[in-house]
Short mmCIF file of C-alpha atoms in Angstrom, two decimals:
data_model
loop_
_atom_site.label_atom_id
_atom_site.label_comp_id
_atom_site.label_asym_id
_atom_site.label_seq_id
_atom_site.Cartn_x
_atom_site.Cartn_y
_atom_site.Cartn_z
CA UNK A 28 42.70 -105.93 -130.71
CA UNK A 29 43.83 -106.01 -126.69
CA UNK A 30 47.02 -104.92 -127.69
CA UNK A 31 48.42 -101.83 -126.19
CA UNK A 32 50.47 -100.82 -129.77
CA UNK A 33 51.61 -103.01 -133.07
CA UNK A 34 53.61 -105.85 -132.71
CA UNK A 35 57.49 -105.43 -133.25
CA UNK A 36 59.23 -106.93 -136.27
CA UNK A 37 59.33 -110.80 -135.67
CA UNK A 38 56.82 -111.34 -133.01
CA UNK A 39 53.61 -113.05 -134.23
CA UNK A 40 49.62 -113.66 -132.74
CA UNK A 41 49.53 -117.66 -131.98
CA UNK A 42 45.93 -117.16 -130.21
CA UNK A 43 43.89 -115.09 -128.68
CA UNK A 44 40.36 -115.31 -126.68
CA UNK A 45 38.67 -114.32 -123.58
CA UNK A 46 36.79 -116.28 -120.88
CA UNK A 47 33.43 -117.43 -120.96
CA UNK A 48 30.99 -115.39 -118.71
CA UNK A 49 29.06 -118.23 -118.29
CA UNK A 50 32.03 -120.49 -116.65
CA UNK A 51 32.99 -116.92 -114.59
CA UNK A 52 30.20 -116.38 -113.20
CA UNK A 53 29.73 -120.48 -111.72
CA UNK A 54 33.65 -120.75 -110.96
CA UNK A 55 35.28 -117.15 -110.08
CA UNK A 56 31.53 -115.27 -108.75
CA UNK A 57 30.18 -119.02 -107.56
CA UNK A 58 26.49 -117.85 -108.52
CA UNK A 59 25.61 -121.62 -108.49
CA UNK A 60 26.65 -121.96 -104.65
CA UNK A 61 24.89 -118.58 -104.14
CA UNK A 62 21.81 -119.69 -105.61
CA UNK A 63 22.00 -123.06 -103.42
CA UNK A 64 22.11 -120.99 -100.41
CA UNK A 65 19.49 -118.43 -101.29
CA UNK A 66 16.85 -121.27 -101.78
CA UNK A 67 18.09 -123.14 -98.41
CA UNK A 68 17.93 -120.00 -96.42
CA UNK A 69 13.83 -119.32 -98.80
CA UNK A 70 12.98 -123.06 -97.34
CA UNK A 71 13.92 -122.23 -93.96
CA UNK A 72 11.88 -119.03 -93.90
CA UNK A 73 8.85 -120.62 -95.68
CA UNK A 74 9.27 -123.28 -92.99
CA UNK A 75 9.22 -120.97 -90.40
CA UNK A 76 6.48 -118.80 -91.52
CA UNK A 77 4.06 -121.90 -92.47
CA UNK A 78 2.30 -121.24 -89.15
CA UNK A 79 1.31 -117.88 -90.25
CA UNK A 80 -2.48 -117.29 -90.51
CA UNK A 81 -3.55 -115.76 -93.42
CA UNK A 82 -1.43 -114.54 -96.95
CA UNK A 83 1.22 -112.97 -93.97
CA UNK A 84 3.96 -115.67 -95.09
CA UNK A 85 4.06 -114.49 -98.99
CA UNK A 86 4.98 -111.34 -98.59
CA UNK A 87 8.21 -111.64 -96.67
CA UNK A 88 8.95 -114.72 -99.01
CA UNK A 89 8.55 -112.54 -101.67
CA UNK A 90 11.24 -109.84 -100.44
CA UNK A 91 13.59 -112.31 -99.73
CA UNK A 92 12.73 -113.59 -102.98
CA UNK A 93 13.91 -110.77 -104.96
CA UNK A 94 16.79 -109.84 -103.02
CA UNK A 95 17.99 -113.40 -103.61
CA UNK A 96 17.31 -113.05 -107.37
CA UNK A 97 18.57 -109.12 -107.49
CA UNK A 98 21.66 -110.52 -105.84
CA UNK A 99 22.40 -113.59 -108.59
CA UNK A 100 21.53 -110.77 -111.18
CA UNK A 101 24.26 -108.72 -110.25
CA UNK A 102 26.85 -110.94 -109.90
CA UNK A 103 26.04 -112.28 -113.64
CA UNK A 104 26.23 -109.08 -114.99
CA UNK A 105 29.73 -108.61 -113.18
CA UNK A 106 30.89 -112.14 -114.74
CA UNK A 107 28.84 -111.03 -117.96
CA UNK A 108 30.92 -107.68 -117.99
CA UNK A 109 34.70 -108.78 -117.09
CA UNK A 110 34.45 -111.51 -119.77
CA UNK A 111 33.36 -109.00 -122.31
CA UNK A 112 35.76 -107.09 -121.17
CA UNK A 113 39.37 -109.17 -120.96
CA UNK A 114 41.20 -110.54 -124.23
CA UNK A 115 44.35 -113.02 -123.86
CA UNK A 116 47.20 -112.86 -126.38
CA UNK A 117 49.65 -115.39 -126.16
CA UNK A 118 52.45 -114.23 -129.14
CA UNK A 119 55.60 -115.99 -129.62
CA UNK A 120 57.13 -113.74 -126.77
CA UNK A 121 54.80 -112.93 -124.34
CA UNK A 122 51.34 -113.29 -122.03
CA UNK A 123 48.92 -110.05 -122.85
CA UNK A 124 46.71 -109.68 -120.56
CA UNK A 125 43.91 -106.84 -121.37
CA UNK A 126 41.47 -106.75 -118.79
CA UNK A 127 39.41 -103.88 -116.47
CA UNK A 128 35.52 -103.67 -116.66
CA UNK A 129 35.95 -99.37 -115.59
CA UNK A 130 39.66 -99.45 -115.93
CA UNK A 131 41.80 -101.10 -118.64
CA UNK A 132 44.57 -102.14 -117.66
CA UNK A 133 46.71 -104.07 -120.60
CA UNK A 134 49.44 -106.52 -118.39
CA UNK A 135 52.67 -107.51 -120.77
CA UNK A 136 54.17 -111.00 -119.85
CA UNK A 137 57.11 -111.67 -121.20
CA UNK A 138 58.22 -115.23 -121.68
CA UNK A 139 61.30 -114.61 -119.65
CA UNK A 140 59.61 -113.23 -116.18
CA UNK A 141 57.67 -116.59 -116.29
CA UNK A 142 58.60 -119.04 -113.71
CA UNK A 143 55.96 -121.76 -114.62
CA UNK A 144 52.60 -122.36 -115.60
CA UNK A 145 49.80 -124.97 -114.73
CA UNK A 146 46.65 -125.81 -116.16
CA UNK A 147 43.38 -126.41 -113.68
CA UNK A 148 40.16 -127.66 -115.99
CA UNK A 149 36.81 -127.87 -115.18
CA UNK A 150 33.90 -130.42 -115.72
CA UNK A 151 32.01 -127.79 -118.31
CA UNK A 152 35.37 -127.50 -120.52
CA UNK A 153 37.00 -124.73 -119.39
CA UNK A 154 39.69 -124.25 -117.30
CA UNK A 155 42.09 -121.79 -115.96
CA UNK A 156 45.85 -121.55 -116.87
CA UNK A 157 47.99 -120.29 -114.01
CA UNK A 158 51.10 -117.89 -114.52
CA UNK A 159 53.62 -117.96 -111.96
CA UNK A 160 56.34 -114.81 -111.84
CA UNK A 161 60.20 -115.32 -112.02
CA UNK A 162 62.25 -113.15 -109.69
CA UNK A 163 60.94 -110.08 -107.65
CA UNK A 164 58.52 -108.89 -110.14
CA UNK A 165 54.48 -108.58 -108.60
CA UNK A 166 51.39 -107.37 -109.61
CA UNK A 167 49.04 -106.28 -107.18
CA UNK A 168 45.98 -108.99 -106.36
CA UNK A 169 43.26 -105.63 -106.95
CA UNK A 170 44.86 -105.02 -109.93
CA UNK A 171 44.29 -108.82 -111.17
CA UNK A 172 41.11 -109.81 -109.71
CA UNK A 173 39.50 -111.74 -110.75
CA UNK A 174 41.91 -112.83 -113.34
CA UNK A 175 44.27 -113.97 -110.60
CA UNK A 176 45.07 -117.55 -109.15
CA UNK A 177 42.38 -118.11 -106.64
CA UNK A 178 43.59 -117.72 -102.83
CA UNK A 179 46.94 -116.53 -103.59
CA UNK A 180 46.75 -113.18 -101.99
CA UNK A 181 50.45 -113.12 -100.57
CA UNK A 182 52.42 -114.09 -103.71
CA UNK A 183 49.18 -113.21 -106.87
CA UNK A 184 49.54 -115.19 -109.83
CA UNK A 185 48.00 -113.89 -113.42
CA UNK A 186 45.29 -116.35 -114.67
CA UNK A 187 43.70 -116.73 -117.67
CA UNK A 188 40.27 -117.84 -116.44
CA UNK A 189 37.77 -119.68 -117.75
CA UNK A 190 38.80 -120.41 -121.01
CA UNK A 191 36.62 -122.53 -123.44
CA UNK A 192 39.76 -124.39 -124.82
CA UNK A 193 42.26 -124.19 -121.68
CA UNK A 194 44.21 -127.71 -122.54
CA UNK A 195 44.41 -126.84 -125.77
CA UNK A 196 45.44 -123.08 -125.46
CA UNK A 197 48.23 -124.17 -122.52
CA UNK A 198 49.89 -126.44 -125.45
CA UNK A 199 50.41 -123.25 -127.43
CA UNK A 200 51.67 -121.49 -124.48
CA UNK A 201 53.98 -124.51 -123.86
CA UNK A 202 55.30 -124.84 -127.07
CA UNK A 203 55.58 -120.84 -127.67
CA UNK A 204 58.15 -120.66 -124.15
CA UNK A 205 59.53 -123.93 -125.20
CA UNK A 206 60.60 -121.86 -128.79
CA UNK A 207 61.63 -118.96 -126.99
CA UNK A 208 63.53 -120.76 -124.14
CA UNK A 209 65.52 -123.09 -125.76
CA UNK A 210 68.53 -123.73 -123.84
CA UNK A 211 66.35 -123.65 -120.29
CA UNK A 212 63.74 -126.37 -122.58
CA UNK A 213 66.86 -128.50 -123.34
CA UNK A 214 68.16 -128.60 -119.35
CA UNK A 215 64.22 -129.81 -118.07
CA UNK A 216 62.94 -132.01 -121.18
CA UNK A 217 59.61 -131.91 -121.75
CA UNK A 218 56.43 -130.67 -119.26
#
């Protein structure tokens, strides 16, 4: 699965997963920060409204109340969707990236169009393993988002976001390229 055919003779799975929509939806949609703001901007109209005489200040609080909620719900069930949705590969040649909630859209990485990687880890566990590009090759930030390095609209970057095990998944991407780069792995040492 999330590959676009069978692998050729000599190339093998070393892992494969897919983001957690849980992480996605506090780090990529920031429904936590959304949520912080909704009930700021609920206190300020309760606050304002206190003077009201009457039930008038319950009903608007109410409205504003749902939208708020309506508004988190969506953007959950976006997160919920693209991580259901997306499956990383890393084989012992390539990056596969299979992702598109409407659209699939199955991105092949070869070891040798990869300039770098880094590794960015959150306090829940996961973390996010950036791809940088080697040479002139880009893919389009629409076509990534949101599996793309965050605020890198000029120059996107391919990210595998939110994963459960991101340290220990960017040790099998390290040692994968380090196998199939051998005389570039010998000329920097170790990463």
């Amino acid at each position: 699965p999330g590959l676009p055919e069978a692998l050729p003779q000599g190339e093998s799975i070393l892992w494969q997963g897919a983001p957690s929509a849980l992480s996605l939806a506090v780090h990529v949609f920031h429904v936590r920060m959304l949520a912080g703001y909704f009930a700021l901007m609920l206190l300020v109209q309760g606050l304002y409204l206190a003077g009201e005489p009457g039930g008038l200040a319950f009903k608007p609080l109410l409205w504003s109340l749902t939208a708020a909620l309506l508004a988190l719900g969506l953007l959950a069930s976006v997160a919920w969707f693209a991580a259901r949705n997306t499956l990383y590969t890393i084989t012992n040649r390539r990056v596969v990236m299979r992702i598109g909630i409407v659209l699939t859209l199955t991105l092949n990485l070869p070891f040798k169009a990869l300039a770098s990687a880094a590794v960015r880890t959150y306090k829940d566990g996961t973390g996010d393993i950036v791809v940088a590009l080697a040479g002139e090759d880009r893919i389009g930030w629409a076509h990534l988002w949101p599996h793309a390095r965050p605020w890198a609209l000029r120059n996107p970057q391919p990210s595998l976001r939110c994963l459960p095990d991101a340290p220990r998944v960017a040790t099998v991407l390290q040692t994968a390229w380090l196998a199939a780069n051998p005389g570039i792995a010998a000329q920097t040492g170790p990463a």
